[in-house]
XYZ file of C-alpha atoms in Angstrom:
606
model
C -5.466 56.139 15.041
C -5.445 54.709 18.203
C -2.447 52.863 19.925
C -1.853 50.860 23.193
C 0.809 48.943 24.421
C 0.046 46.692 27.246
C 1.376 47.929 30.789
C 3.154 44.748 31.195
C 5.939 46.133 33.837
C 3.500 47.952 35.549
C 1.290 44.918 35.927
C 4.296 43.092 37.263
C 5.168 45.316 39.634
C 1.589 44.963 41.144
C 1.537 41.339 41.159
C 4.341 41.022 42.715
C 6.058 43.366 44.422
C 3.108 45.110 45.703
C 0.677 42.679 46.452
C 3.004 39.659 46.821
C 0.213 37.488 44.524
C 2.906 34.258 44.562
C 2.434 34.322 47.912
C -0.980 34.362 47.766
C -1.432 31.993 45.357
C 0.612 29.169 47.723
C -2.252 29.619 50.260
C -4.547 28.374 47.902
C -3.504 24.916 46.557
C -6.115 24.695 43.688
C -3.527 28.374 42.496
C -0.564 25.974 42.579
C 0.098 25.818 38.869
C 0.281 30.077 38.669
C 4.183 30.074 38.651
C 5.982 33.229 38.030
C 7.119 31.702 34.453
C 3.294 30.423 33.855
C 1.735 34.304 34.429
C 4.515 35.896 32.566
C 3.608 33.763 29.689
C -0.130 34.747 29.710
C 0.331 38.126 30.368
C 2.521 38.300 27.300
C 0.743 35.968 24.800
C -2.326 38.042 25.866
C -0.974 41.374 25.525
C 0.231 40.379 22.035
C -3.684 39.546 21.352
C -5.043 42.503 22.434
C -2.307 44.551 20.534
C -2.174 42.842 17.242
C -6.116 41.571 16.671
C -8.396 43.865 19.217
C -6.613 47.290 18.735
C -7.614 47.230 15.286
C -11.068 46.595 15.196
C -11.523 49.469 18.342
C -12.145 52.582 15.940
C -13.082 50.542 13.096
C -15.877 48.511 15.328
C -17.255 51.790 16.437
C -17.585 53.495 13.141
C -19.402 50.292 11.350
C -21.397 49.580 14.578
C -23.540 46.792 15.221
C -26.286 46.066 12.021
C -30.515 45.015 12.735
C -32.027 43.275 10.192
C -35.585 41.805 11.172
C -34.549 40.337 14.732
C -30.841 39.571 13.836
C -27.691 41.516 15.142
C -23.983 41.390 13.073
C -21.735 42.533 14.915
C -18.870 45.058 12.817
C -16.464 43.408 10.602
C -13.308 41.024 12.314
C -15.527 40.746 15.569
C -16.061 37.186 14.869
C -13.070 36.271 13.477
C -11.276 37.196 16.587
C -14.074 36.093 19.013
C -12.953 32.567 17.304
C -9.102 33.301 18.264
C -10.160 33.792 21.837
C -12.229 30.640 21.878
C -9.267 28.725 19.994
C -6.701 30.633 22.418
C -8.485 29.378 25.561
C -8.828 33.152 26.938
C -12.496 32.548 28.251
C -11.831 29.004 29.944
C -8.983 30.805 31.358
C -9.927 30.820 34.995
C -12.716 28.789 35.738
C -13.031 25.450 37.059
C -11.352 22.501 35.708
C -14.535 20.246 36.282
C -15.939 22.432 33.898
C -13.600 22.407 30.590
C -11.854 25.155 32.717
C -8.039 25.557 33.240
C -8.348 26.094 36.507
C -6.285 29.408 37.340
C -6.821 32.194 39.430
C -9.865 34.182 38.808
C -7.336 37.604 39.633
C -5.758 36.062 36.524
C -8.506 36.487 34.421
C -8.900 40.308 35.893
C -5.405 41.128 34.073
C -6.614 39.462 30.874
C -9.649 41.290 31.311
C -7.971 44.513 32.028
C -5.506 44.264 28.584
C -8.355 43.393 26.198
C -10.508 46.120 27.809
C -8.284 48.361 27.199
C -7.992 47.614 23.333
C -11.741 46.789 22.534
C -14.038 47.577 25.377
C -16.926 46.923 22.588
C -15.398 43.643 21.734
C -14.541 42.668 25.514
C -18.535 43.074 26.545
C -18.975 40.378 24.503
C -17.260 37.448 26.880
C -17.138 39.731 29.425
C -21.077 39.375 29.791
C -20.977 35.672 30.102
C -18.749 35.487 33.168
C -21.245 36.983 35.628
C -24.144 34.439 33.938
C -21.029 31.695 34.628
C -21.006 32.949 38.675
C -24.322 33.328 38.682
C -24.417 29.769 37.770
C -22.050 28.403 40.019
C -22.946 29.686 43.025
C -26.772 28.666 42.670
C -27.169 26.537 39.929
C -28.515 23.059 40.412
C -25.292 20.116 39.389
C -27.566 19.186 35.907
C -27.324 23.194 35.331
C -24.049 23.410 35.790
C -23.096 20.417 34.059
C -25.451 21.717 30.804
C -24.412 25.259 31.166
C -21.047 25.879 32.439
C -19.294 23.754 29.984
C -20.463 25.771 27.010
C -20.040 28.964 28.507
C -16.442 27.794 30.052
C -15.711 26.939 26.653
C -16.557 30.166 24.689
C -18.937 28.488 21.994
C -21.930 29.923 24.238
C -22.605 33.415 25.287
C -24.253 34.607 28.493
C -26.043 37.937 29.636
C -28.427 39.565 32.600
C -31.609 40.812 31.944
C -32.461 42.588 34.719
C -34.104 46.338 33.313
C -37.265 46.831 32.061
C -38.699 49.852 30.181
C -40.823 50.996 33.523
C -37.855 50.210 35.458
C -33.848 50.324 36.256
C -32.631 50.333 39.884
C -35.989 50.255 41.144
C -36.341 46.241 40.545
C -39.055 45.955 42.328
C -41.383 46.845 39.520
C -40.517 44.317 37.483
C -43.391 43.092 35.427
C -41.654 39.844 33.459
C -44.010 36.968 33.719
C -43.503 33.544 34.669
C -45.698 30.557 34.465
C -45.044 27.075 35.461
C -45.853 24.150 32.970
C -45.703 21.337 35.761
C -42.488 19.642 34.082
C -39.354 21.676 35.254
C -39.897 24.166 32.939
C -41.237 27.941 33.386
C -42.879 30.335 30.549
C -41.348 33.262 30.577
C -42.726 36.494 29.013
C -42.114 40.497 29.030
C -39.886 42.660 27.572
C -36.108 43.495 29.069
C -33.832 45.974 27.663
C -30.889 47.107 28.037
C -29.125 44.407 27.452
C -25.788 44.159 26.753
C -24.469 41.489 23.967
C -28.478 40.230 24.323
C -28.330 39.342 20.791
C -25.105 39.168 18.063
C -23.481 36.219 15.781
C -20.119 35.319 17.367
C -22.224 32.234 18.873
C -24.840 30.057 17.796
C -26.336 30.380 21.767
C -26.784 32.859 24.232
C -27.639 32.038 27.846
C -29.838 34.807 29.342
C -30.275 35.434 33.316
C -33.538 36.936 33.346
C -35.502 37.979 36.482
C -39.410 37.246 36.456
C -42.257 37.142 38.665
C -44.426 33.828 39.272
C -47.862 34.102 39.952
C -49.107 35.029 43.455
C -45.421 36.330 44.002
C -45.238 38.986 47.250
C -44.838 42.585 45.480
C -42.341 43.974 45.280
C -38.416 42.659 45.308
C -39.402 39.911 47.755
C -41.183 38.381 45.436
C -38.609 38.112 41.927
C -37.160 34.777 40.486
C -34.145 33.971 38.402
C -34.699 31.657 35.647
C -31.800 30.951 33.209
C -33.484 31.269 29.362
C -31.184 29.870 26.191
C -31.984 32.185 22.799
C -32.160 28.314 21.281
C -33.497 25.618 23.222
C -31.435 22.670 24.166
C -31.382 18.944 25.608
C -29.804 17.347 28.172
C -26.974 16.714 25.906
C -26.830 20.543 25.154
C -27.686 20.022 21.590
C -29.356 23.028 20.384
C -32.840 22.151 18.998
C -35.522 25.006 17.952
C -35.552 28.866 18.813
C -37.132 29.885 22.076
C -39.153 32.971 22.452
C -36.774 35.042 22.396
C -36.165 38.018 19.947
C -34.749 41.108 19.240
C -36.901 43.955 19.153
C -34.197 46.321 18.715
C -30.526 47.893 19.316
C -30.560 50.894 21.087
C -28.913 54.032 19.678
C -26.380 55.094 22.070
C -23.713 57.352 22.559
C -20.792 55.148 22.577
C -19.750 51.686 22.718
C -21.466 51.663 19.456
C -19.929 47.771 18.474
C -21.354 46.255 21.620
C -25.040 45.191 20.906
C -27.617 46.775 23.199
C -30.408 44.864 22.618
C -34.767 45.258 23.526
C -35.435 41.552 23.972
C -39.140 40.309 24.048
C -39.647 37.398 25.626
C -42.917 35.115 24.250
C -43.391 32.147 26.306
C -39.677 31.850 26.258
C -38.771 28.329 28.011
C -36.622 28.663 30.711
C -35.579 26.496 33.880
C -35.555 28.244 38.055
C -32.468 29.114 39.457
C -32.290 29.337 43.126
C -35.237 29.506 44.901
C -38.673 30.666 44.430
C -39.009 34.669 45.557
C -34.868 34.903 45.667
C -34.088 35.770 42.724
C -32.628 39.175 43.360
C -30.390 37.919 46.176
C -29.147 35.326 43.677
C -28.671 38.083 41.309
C -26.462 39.806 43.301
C -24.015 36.944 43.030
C -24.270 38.388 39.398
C -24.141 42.297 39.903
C -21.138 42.474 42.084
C -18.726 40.805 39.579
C -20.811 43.098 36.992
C -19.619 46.328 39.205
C -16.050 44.900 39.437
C -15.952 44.274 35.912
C -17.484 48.126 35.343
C -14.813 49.516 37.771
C -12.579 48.059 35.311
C -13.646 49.898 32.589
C -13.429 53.573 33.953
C -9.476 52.235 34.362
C -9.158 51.124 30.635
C -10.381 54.298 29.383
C -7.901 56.234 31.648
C -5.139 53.890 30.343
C -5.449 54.359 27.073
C -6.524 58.023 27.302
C -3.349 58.471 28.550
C -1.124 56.467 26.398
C -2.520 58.604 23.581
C -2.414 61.530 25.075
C 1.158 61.258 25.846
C 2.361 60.341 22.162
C 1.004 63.573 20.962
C 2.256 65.791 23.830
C 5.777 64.356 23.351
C 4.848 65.330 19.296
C 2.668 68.551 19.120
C 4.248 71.697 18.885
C 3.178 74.578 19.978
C 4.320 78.061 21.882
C 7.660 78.314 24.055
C 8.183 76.804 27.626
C 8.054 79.736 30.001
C 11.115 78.618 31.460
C 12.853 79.246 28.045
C 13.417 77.139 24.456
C 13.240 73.458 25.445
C 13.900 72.820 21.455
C 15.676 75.316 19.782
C 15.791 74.043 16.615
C 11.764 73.847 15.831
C 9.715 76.135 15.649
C 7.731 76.003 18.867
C 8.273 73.540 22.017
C 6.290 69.946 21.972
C 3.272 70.292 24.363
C 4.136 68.235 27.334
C 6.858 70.988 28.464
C 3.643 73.325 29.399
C 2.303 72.712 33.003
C -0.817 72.648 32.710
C -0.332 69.664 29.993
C 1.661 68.508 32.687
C -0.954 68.112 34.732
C -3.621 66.707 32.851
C -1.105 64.037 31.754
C -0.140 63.690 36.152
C -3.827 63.292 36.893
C -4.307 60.548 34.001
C -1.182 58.906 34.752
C -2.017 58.774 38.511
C -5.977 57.245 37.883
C -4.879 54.442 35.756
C -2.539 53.550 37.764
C -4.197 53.906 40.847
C -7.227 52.060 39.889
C -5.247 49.825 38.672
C -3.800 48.824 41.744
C -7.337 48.954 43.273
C -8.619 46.669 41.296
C -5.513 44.271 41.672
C -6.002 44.593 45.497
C -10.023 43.516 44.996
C -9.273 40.665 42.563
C -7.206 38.914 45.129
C -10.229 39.384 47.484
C -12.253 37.235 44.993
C -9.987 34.851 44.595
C -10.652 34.064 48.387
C -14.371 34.128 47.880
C -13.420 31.563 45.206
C -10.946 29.091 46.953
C -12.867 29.435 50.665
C -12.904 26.128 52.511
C -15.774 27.153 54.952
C -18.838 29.269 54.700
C -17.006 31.342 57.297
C -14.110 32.362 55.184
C -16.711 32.739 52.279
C -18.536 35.411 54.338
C -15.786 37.380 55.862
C -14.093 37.915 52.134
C -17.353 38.756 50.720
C -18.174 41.446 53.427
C -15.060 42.857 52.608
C -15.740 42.612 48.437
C -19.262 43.930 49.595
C -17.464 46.911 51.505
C -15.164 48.116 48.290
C -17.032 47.208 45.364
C -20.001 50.595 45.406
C -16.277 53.124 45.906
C -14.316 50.892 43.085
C -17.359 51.152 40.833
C -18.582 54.658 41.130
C -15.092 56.396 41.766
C -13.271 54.281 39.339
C -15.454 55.194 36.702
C -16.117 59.032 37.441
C -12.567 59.556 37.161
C -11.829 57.121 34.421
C -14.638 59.840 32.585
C -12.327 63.035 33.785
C -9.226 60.978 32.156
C -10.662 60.797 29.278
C -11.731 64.174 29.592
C -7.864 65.481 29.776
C -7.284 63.407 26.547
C -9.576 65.168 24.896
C -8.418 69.112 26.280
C -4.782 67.701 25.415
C -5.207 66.681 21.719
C -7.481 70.216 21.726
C -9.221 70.647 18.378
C -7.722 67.164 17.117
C -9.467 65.659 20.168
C -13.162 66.512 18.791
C -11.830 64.398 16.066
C -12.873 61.150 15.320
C -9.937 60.361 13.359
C -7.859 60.399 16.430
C -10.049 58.516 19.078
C -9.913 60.434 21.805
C -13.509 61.332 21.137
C -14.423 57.819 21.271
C -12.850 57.352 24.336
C -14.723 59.623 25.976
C -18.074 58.667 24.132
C -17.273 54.871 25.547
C -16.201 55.977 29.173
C -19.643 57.845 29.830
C -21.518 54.971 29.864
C -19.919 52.851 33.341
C -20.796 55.633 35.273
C -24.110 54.647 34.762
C -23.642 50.579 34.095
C -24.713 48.579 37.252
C -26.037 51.766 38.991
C -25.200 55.027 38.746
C -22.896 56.929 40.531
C -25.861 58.132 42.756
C -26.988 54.298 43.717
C -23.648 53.328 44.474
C -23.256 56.440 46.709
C -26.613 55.117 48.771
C -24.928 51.403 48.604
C -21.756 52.656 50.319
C -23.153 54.972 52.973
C -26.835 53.395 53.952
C -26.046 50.333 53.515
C -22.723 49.192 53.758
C -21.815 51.736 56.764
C -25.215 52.934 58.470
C -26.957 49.806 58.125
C -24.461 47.721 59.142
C -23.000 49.799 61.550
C -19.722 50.753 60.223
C -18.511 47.135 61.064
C -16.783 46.709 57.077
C -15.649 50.248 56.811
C -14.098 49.903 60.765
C -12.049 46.606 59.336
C -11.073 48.775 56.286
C -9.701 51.978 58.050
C -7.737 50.166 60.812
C -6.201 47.923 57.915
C -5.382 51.340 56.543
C -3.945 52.546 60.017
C -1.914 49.638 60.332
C -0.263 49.792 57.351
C 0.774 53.649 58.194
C 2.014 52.683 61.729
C 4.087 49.558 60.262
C 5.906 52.011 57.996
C 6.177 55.454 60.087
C 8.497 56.698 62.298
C 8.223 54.367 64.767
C 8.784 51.294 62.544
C 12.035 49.655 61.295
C 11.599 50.852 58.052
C 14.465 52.037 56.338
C 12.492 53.960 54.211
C 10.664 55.542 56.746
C 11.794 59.609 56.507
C 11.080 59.098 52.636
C 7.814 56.976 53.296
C 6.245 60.187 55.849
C 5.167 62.837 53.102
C 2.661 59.557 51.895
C 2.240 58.005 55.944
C 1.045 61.294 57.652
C -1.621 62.591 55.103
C -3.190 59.170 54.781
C -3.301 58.609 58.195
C -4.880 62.396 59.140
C -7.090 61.562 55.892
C -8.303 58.424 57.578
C -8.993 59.400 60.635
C -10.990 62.378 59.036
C -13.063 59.972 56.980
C -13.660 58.028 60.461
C -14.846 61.032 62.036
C -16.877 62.153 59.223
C -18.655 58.937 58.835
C -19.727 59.143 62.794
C -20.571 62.613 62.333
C -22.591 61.988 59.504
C -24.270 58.896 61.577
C -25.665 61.222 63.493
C -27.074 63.710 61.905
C -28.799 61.020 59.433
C -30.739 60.491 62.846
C -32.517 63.624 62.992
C -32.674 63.868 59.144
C -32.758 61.300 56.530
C -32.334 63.360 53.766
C -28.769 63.703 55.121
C -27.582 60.280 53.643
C -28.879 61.084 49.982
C -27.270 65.216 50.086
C -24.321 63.370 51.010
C -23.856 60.333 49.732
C -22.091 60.736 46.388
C -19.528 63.008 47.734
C -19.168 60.737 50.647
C -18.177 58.160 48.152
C -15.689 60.014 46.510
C -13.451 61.214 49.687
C -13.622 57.455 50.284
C -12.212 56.586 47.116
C -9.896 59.239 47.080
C -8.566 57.959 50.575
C -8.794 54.460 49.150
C -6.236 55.485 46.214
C -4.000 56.920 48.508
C -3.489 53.896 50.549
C -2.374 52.073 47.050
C -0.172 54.733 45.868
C 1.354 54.959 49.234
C 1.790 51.281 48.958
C 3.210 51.554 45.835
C 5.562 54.256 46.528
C 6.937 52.291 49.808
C 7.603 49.071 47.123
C 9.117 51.273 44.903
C 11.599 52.281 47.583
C 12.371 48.972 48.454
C 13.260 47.853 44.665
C 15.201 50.893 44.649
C 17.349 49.619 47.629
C 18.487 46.895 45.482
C 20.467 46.641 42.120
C 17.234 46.269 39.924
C 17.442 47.268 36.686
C 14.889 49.514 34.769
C 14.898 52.120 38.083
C 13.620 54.779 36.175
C 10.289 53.182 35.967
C 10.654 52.855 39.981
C 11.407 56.932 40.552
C 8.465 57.040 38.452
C 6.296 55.626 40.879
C 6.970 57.486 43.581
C 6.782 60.894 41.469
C 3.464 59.773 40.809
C 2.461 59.023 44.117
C 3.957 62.630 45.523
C 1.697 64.152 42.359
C -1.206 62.191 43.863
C -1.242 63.269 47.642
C 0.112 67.158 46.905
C -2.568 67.251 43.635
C -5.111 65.378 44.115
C -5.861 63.854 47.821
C -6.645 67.195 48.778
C -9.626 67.222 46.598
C -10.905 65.284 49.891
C -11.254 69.261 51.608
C -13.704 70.716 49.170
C -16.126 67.131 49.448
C -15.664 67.711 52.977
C -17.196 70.640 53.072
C -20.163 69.996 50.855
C -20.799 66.167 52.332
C -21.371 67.954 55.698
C -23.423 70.653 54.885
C -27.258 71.094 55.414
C -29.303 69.201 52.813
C -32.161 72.231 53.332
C -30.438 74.004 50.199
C -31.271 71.230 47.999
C -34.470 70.696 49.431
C -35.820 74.017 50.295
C -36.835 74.507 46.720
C -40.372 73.847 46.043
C -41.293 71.692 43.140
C -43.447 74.054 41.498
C -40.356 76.719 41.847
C -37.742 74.360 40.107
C -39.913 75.066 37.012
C -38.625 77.196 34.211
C -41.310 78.695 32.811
């Protein structure tokens, strides 16, 4: 059986000692009501929800599944019941605007509550989790009579939202999107083809679901420049947003996957479906985006809730399973072999697990204020300059976060050994449930191309620049040089990050150029291009959490085991894992000709 316990101290410390998000939150008025007493008392009440009612139903969900029955989806037993107590709690109105039915708080907010139930039901968190990129989506490009139909529903919980972007003749390649739309003359579009892939596209916790669907009108340019965004209810409504008669929309199917077997995958057709234009003709993909970068943040977040609770578990049973002798000699005398955890290499597996979570944690907490700024911008000028930055760290949050939430889980597994292959204790699940954000929002491989093409090379190195000397600065503000008083301490973190980031500088010129005399260079090297930048990335949070560690330490807090902690973990992370950075090195710079050399018709294995 599977256990969690919210991180509530470690959450804490991020908010605010690391990240000073009080501080942050008085520079945005509209934040003024997120007190330190307010945030404590969500964090708690929400912990105790994920705990008590989504915990439960994360094994059980994913054993019963989702159930098909001519078009119609149930979702596994207790999934509605405690979809109702989020409604009733206010979870999903949580953080959205107050003009809305919204309460108005900080959308970083709504990343911890997002985090915590995550963590206990990833199945069950898809679910709402869905309808806040239709919500943004919404927002940002919606007409006010949208809004004003839409928003309130979804705000409140009693609708549903999704994207339906894939189709089955195409994924990341958008541009071959075949979805049809006609015009009727009143407002109103026809929209027909078949999406799949759809996450929560069909279930009964609602009586409505709000689908973002991409489509091409007639005469359209080929191609992406020519793909709309129409917003398509399952059940048509009025003005008024009372629901009248289906639309033309069914399920075809649930897919059979590998994990996340309580979240609904559905193959929706859509027959003349009714549905209303969003944005503007031929823009639908740039509108869209609004819509896949909180989808990628959201996905990050996942490869950190299966490391989380991968490693709460994995710790309870190396503190419990017995088996051999330390090598250093008896540890417990009295039984008849040693608990687990004494063994290094148990010891390191639980390091590494210990480290991601809490890492990505942190990188995620650092992004979520970014979006908060996106949020609360006065001018289009503030907009812009947080969203290049959001633009910058989303492809290394989503790809890295999520590869290495897969390797946590991974560990769990290789701890519990046999017991891990399992099902009875979960860990099996876990890693079944992880697999799947790797791919979510584009896989590790398209993120890798994001990153290096587009957000470096194309642009010309201008967000990565911003993000490296903010890296520099914080190393030069706490070395030698500075009045830190916890500066000799602070230099086994300060001078590997800052020889690390001036090696990913370098590398990312070097690479510049030889991308000039061959293309292929980008692709060879993108994906491990991506993960020496994440791998930097996490180093500037643990070294950021190590230097607030030392300054709580300095004082008379209480709890300062938790604090040592910290900066054990951060001393694991740069001697045991920021060196990983040497071997991608190596194989980001080297020739692409030995992956392309090949011919075709000598890959074959016959």
């Amino acid at each position: 059986m599977l256990s969690y316990k919210a991180p509530i101290t470690d959450i804490k410390f991020l908010l605010e000692d690391v990240f000073k998000y009080y501080d942050h939150y008085q520079k945005h008025p509209e934040f003024a009501e997120a007190t330190p007493d307010l945030v404590d008392a969500i964090v708690s009440e929400c912990a105790k929800f994920c705990e008590n009612e989504l915990l439960p139903l994360n094994q059980s969900g994913d054993k019963e599944g989702c159930t098909f029955d001519n078009g119609k989806v149930t979702t596994p037993k207790g999934f509605k019941e405690a979809y109702q107590q989020y409604v009733d709690g206010g979870w999903q109105s949580l953080s959205h605007p107050i003009e809305h039915g919204g309460q108005g708080l900080p959308p970083s907010l709504g990343m911890v509550k997002s985090e915590m139930m995550g963590t206990a039901n990833w199945s069950w968190a898809m679910y709402p989790g869905l309808s806040h990129g239709a919500m943004n989506t919404i927002q940002v490009h919606g007409t006010d009579e949208q809004k004003e139909l839409y928003l309130t529903r979804l705000t409140e919980g009693t609708w549903t939202g999704t994207m339906c972007l894939t189709e089955p003749q195409c994924g990341t390649d958008l541009g071959q999107v075949k979805t049809k739309a006609e015009d009727n003359g009143d407002g109103t579009y026809n929209i027909s083809g078949t999406k799949i892939f759809i996450s929560a596209g069909e279930h009964d916790l609602t009586d409505n679901i709000i689908h973002i669907v991409l489509a091409r009108l007639p005469g359209a340019p080929k191609g992406t420049r020519g793909i709309s965004l129409f917003i398509v209810p399952k059940m048509q409504v009025d003005q008024q947003g009372t629901i009248g008669a289906a639309n033309g929309v069914t399920c075809g199917s649930l897919e059979e996957k590998m994990g996340i077997k309580a979240s609904a995958t559905a193959v929706l057709n859509f027959d003349n479906a009714k549905g209303v234009l969003i944005g503007p003709e031929n823009k639908g993909l740039e509108c869209m985006f609004t819509f896949m970068n909180t989808a990628r943040v959201g996905t990050a977040l996942q490869g950190v809730c299966a490391a989380e609770l991968a490693y709460q578990n994995s710790l309870i049973y190396a503190k419990e399973r017995l088996s051999m002798r330390s090598l250093t000699g008896k540890k417990q005398p009295d039984k008849i072999a040693d608990p687990i955890i004494v063994h290094p290499d148990v010891r390191k597996m639980l390091m590494t697990q210990k480290a991601i979570s809490e890492g990505g944690r942190a990188m995620i907490y650092y992004t979520a204020k970014i979006v908060d700024d996106i949020e609360m911008a006065k001018t289009e000028k503030e907009r812009k300059k947080a969203d290049y930055r959001l633009g910058f760290i989303t492809p290394i949050l989503k790809a890295f976060l999520t590869e290495l939430g897969s390797e946590s889980a991974n560990h769990g597994m290789q701890i519990f050994g046999g017991h891990g292959y399992i099902k009875e204790w979960g860990m099996e699940q876990i890693v079944r449930d992880a697999r799947i954000a790797t791919l979510y929002e584009g896989t590790t491989g398209i993120q890798s191309l994001d990153l290096l093409a587009r957000k470096i090379l194309l642009n010309r190195g201008k967000s990565f620049k911003q993000f490296a000397v903010e890296i520099l600065n914080f190393c030069k503000d706490n070395s030698m040089v500075s009045s830190n008083p916890h500066k000799a301490a602070m230099n086994r973190f300060i001078w590997p990050l800052s020889k690390a980031t001036a090696n990913w500088q370098q590398y990312t010129l070097r690479l510049a150029f030889k991308a000039k005399k061959d293309r292929d260079i980008i692709g060879a090297a993108s994906v491990d291009y991506l993960m020496y930048s994440g791998y930097v990335t996490m180093a500037y949070f643990w070294a950021q959490m190590a230097q607030a560690a030392y300054e709580k330490l300095a004082t008379d807090v209480e709890n300062r085991d938790f604090y040592r902690a910290k900066i054990k973990t951060a001393e694991f992370y740069f001697e045991r894992m920021l060196p990983r950075t040497k071997s991608l090195a190596v194989t980001m710079m080297a020739d692409p000709k030995t992956l392309m050399q090949l011919d075709e018709d000598l890959l074959s294995f016959v």
